[in-house]
């Protein structure tokens, strides 16, 4: 019996009807809880095919002391996007005004994946004492492969979350008082400056940022070398060149607390050691205007006390610390203070030159070009200069009129800036060509060295000519006599 050929239009119509029916069914399931129920049944069926192992992380130990691992795992789980997919979750306000935290509720399960393996966490409430525990459910086949790396990953992520959400504090040392415990007084560190907002050479700024990033990731490297995990920086330059703002930017970049030591309130070398012992890890220790204390002897701390503070045994009692010292000039500082090991990185902050001026004009006035720029550049080329703080203040005072601001800068350079830049030309060049030298990571400038040598040669030639002229004059005077 020969079947009649199928009608292609009828077959196409049936396929279209089936597609429409499937679409409507999926649409219906997505709008109801049936799809969720089907997923749950499928998960139960899948779980029945595997053998699981469970690990409990209790909130308290047998002595009712808080389990630090519980706090770290809880912070990690609450940062996962899967928490929002749980049946119940708690909403809490965060540290910031517009921040909302989603926290896993009790007896709820959250799913996580690591190295292509799926794990489950349950926030379980223990009935006898009402304590809470986090229970990890992991396939036995995946246990040896991912358990320890997974837990280590949780600790790493927790440290990153802690650093991002940490409120930076500024600690200042007070004079010793018997009725008060501790020497440090803290306030919230709310300085608005960042490394990016500081006016300085872009290459130098990137080198410092790269050095800080490398330091943060070098714990194992330092330990392998048998060295303490710390780094020291010297910020050197005239007043108003941005050293203090750069310190604030470094603290924000690292998310470190700042310990600002006032040497005038330190009674002796032992007192300085006690202050160092009371600082914490992951902190920045700052001593400003160190050259003034060393030259004027305005502190009871001796030179050997400062040297021991910089690289003595006590300085090795903490880890992940950054020491920052600021100076106006290194000319009258004992070379032993500046040697590698005590100072790892030297950063020069010069007076303002024309490229730095253009950066300030762009930031303060929104000017990238102006008809007065050539005149300003010509004045800078004569050797006149001001500090970035002085030029910035002029621009702030005249920010409503950029032309008036530039004219005021020109006037200030002609009156107050004459000759200031000529003695600092080697410093102004240091912002343009910077390189790392030696293992200490110090930032030095070849152009500044060449300019100093050329200046010395020129000065020597002038002296030779003047001495020859004086000798000729003396000979003529003797002949006349």
Coordinates of C-alpha atoms in Angstrom, one line a residue, residues 84-392:
X84 CA 20.9 36.7 46.9
X85 CA 19.5 33.5 45.3
X86 CA 18.8 31.8 48.7
X87 CA 15.3 31.4 49.9
X88 CA 15.8 33.8 52.9
X89 CA 18.5 36.4 53.4
X90 CA 18.9 39.3 55.9
X91 CA 19.5 42.9 54.8
X92 CA 21.7 45.1 56.9
X93 CA 23.1 48.6 56.3
X94 CA 26.8 48.8 55.7
X95 CA 29.5 51.1 57.0
X96 CA 28.8 53.6 54.2
X97 CA 25.5 55.5 54.0
X98 CA 24.4 54.0 50.7
X99 CA 25.7 50.5 51.3
X100 CA 23.4 47.5 51.9
X101 CA 24.8 44.1 52.9
X102 CA 23.0 40.8 52.1
X103 CA 23.6 38.2 54.9
X104 CA 22.7 34.5 54.7
X105 CA 19.9 33.5 57.1
X106 CA 20.0 30.5 59.4
X107 CA 19.4 27.1 57.9
X108 CA 19.9 28.4 54.4
X109 CA 22.2 26.9 51.7
X110 CA 24.4 28.8 49.3
X111 CA 26.3 27.3 46.4
X112 CA 29.9 28.1 45.4
X113 CA 32.2 26.8 42.7
X114 CA 36.0 26.4 42.8
X115 CA 38.2 24.7 40.2
X116 CA 35.1 23.5 38.3
X117 CA 33.8 21.8 41.5
X118 CA 30.5 22.7 43.2
X119 CA 30.4 23.0 47.0
X120 CA 27.6 23.9 49.3
X121 CA 27.5 25.9 52.5
X122 CA 24.7 25.8 55.1
X123 CA 24.2 28.3 57.9
X124 CA 23.2 25.8 60.5
X125 CA 21.8 26.7 64.0
X126 CA 22.7 24.3 66.8
X127 CA 19.7 23.8 69.1
X128 CA 21.3 22.9 72.5
X129 CA 23.1 26.2 73.0
X130 CA 21.8 28.3 70.1
X131 CA 25.2 28.8 68.5
X132 CA 25.7 28.9 64.8
X133 CA 28.0 26.9 62.6
X134 CA 28.8 26.9 58.9
X135 CA 28.7 23.5 57.3
X136 CA 30.7 22.8 54.1
X137 CA 29.3 20.0 51.9
X138 CA 31.8 18.7 49.3
X139 CA 32.0 15.7 47.1
X140 CA 34.4 13.1 48.4
X141 CA 35.9 12.7 44.9
X142 CA 36.8 16.5 44.9
X143 CA 38.0 16.6 48.5
X144 CA 41.7 15.9 48.0
X145 CA 41.9 18.1 44.9
X146 CA 40.2 21.3 46.1
X147 CA 39.7 21.3 49.9
X148 CA 42.9 23.0 51.1
X149 CA 43.2 25.3 48.0
X150 CA 39.6 26.3 48.5
X151 CA 40.0 27.2 52.1
X152 CA 43.2 29.1 51.3
X153 CA 41.3 31.0 48.6
X154 CA 38.7 32.0 51.2
X155 CA 41.3 33.4 53.5
X156 CA 42.9 35.4 50.6
X157 CA 39.6 36.8 49.5
X158 CA 38.8 37.7 53.2
X159 CA 42.0 39.7 53.5
X160 CA 41.2 41.6 50.3
X161 CA 37.7 42.4 51.6
X162 CA 39.1 43.6 54.9
X163 CA 41.5 45.9 53.2
X164 CA 38.9 47.4 50.9
X165 CA 36.4 48.0 53.7
X166 CA 39.0 49.2 56.3
X167 CA 38.6 52.6 57.8
X168 CA 42.1 54.2 57.7
X169 CA 43.1 55.9 61.0
X170 CA 45.8 58.5 61.8
X171 CA 47.7 57.9 65.0
X172 CA 49.7 60.6 66.7
X173 CA 52.0 60.1 69.6
X174 CA 51.2 62.0 72.9
X175 CA 53.5 62.7 75.7
X176 CA 53.8 60.0 78.3
X177 CA 51.1 60.2 81.0
X178 CA 50.9 57.7 83.9
X179 CA 47.1 57.7 84.1
X180 CA 46.7 56.8 80.4
X181 CA 47.5 53.5 78.7
X182 CA 49.3 53.7 75.4
X183 CA 51.0 56.6 73.7
X184 CA 49.0 56.7 70.5
X185 CA 45.8 58.8 69.9
X186 CA 43.8 58.0 66.8
X187 CA 41.4 59.9 64.6
X188 CA 39.7 58.9 61.3
X189 CA 42.0 59.6 58.4
X190 CA 39.9 61.5 55.9
X191 CA 42.5 63.3 53.8
X192 CA 41.1 63.7 50.3
X193 CA 44.4 63.4 48.5
X194 CA 45.4 60.3 46.4
X195 CA 48.5 59.5 44.5
X196 CA 46.8 60.4 41.3
X197 CA 45.8 63.9 42.5
X198 CA 49.4 64.8 43.5
X199 CA 51.1 67.0 40.9
X200 CA 54.4 65.2 40.0
X201 CA 56.0 63.6 37.0
X202 CA 53.8 60.8 35.6
X203 CA 56.7 58.4 35.1
X204 CA 57.9 58.9 38.7
X205 CA 54.3 58.4 40.0
X206 CA 53.9 55.2 38.1
X207 CA 57.2 53.9 39.3
X208 CA 56.3 54.5 43.0
X209 CA 52.9 52.9 42.5
X210 CA 54.5 49.9 40.8
X211 CA 57.0 49.6 43.7
X212 CA 54.1 49.7 46.3
X213 CA 52.1 47.1 44.4
X214 CA 55.2 44.8 44.2
X215 CA 55.8 45.2 47.9
X216 CA 52.2 44.1 48.7
X217 CA 52.7 40.9 46.8
X218 CA 56.2 40.1 48.0
X219 CA 55.7 38.4 51.3
X220 CA 57.0 35.0 50.3
X221 CA 59.9 36.6 48.4
X222 CA 61.1 38.6 51.4
X223 CA 60.8 35.5 53.6
X224 CA 62.7 33.4 51.1
X225 CA 65.5 36.0 51.3
X226 CA 65.5 36.0 55.1
X227 CA 64.5 39.7 55.1
X228 CA 61.8 41.5 57.0
X229 CA 58.8 42.4 54.9
X230 CA 59.1 46.2 55.1
X231 CA 59.9 49.1 52.8
X232 CA 61.3 52.6 53.5
X233 CA 60.8 55.7 51.4
X234 CA 62.5 59.1 51.6
X235 CA 60.5 62.0 50.1
X236 CA 62.8 65.0 49.6
X237 CA 62.0 68.5 48.4
X238 CA 61.3 72.1 49.4
X239 CA 58.2 73.0 51.4
X240 CA 55.0 73.0 49.4
X241 CA 56.0 70.5 46.8
X242 CA 53.4 67.9 47.8
X243 CA 55.3 65.5 50.2
X244 CA 52.6 65.3 52.8
X245 CA 49.9 64.9 50.2
X246 CA 51.9 62.1 48.7
X247 CA 52.1 60.4 52.1
X248 CA 48.3 60.6 52.4
X249 CA 48.0 59.1 48.8
X250 CA 50.4 56.3 49.7
X251 CA 48.3 55.4 52.8
X252 CA 45.1 55.4 50.8
X253 CA 46.7 53.3 48.0
X254 CA 47.9 50.7 50.6
X255 CA 44.8 51.0 52.9
X256 CA 47.3 51.2 55.8
X257 CA 46.9 53.1 59.1
X258 CA 49.3 56.0 59.5
X259 CA 51.5 56.5 62.6
X260 CA 52.8 60.0 62.5
X261 CA 55.7 60.3 65.0
X262 CA 56.5 63.8 66.4
X263 CA 60.1 63.5 67.6
X264 CA 59.7 66.6 69.8
X265 CA 57.4 64.6 72.1
X266 CA 59.8 61.7 72.4
X267 CA 61.8 61.7 75.6
X268 CA 64.7 59.5 74.6
X269 CA 65.8 56.5 72.5
X270 CA 64.0 54.0 74.6
X271 CA 60.8 56.0 74.3
X272 CA 61.1 55.9 70.5
X273 CA 61.5 52.1 70.7
X274 CA 58.3 51.8 72.8
X275 CA 56.4 53.8 70.2
X276 CA 57.6 51.5 67.5
X277 CA 56.5 48.4 69.5
X278 CA 53.0 49.8 69.9
X279 CA 52.5 50.1 66.1
X280 CA 50.6 47.4 64.2
X281 CA 51.3 45.4 61.1
X282 CA 50.0 46.8 57.8
X283 CA 50.8 50.3 58.9
X284 CA 52.7 53.3 57.6
X285 CA 55.1 54.9 60.0
X286 CA 55.9 58.6 59.1
X287 CA 58.5 61.0 60.4
X288 CA 58.3 64.4 58.8
X289 CA 61.1 67.0 58.5
X290 CA 63.7 64.5 59.6
X291 CA 66.6 66.8 58.4
X292 CA 65.4 69.5 60.7
X293 CA 65.5 67.3 63.8
X294 CA 69.0 66.0 62.8
X295 CA 70.5 69.4 62.1
X296 CA 69.0 71.5 64.9
X297 CA 69.2 68.8 67.6
X298 CA 65.6 69.7 68.5
X299 CA 64.8 66.3 69.9
X300 CA 66.1 64.2 72.8
X301 CA 66.6 61.3 70.4
X302 CA 70.2 60.6 69.4
X303 CA 71.4 59.9 65.9
X304 CA 72.1 56.3 66.8
X305 CA 68.5 56.0 68.2
X306 CA 67.1 57.1 64.9
X307 CA 69.4 54.7 63.0
X308 CA 68.3 51.8 65.2
X309 CA 64.7 52.9 64.7
X310 CA 65.1 52.7 60.9
X311 CA 66.8 49.3 60.6
X312 CA 67.5 48.0 64.1
X313 CA 66.3 44.7 65.7
X314 CA 63.0 46.3 67.0
X315 CA 62.2 47.5 63.5
X316 CA 62.1 43.8 62.5
X317 CA 59.4 42.9 65.1
X318 CA 56.5 43.7 62.8
X319 CA 55.8 42.9 59.2
X320 CA 54.1 44.5 56.2
X321 CA 55.2 48.0 57.3
X322 CA 56.1 51.0 55.2
X323 CA 58.4 53.7 56.7
X324 CA 58.2 57.2 55.2
X325 CA 60.6 60.0 56.0
X326 CA 60.4 63.5 54.6
X327 CA 63.2 66.1 54.3
X328 CA 63.5 69.5 52.7
X329 CA 67.2 68.8 51.8
X330 CA 69.7 66.0 52.1
X331 CA 72.7 68.3 52.0
X332 CA 73.4 68.4 55.7
X333 CA 72.2 64.9 56.6
X334 CA 74.7 62.2 57.7
X335 CA 75.2 59.8 54.8
X336 CA 74.7 56.8 57.2
X337 CA 71.0 57.8 57.5
X338 CA 70.5 57.6 53.7
X339 CA 72.3 54.3 53.0
X340 CA 70.5 51.4 51.3
X341 CA 68.7 49.2 53.9
X342 CA 67.7 52.3 55.9
X343 CA 66.2 54.1 52.9
X344 CA 65.1 51.8 50.0
X345 CA 63.5 54.4 47.7
X346 CA 64.4 58.0 47.2
X347 CA 61.7 60.2 45.7
X348 CA 62.6 63.8 44.7
X349 CA 59.9 66.5 44.9
X350 CA 61.2 69.5 42.8
X351 CA 59.8 73.0 42.6
X352 CA 57.3 73.6 39.9
X353 CA 58.5 73.7 36.3
X354 CA 56.5 74.4 33.1
X355 CA 55.1 70.8 32.6
X356 CA 54.0 70.7 36.2
X357 CA 52.5 74.2 35.8
X358 CA 50.4 72.9 32.9
X359 CA 49.2 70.0 35.0
X360 CA 48.1 72.4 37.7
X361 CA 46.4 74.7 35.2
X362 CA 44.5 71.7 33.9
X363 CA 43.5 70.5 37.3
X364 CA 42.7 73.9 39.0
X365 CA 41.4 76.0 36.0
X366 CA 40.5 73.4 33.4
X367 CA 43.0 74.9 30.9
X368 CA 44.9 72.7 28.5
X369 CA 46.1 75.6 26.4
X370 CA 46.1 79.4 26.8
X371 CA 47.6 82.4 25.0
X372 CA 49.6 83.3 28.1
X373 CA 51.3 79.8 28.3
X374 CA 54.3 80.9 26.1
X375 CA 55.0 83.8 28.4
X376 CA 54.8 81.6 31.5
X377 CA 57.2 79.1 29.8
X378 CA 59.6 81.8 29.0
X379 CA 59.7 82.9 32.6
X380 CA 60.3 79.3 33.8
X381 CA 63.2 79.0 31.3
X382 CA 64.9 82.0 33.0
X383 CA 65.2 79.9 36.2
X384 CA 62.3 81.4 38.1
X385 CA 60.1 79.0 40.0
X386 CA 57.5 78.6 42.8
X387 CA 56.3 75.6 44.7
X388 CA 53.2 73.8 43.4
X389 CA 51.4 74.8 46.6
X390 CA 52.1 78.5 45.9
X391 CA 50.9 78.3 42.3
X392 CA 47.9 76.2 43.3

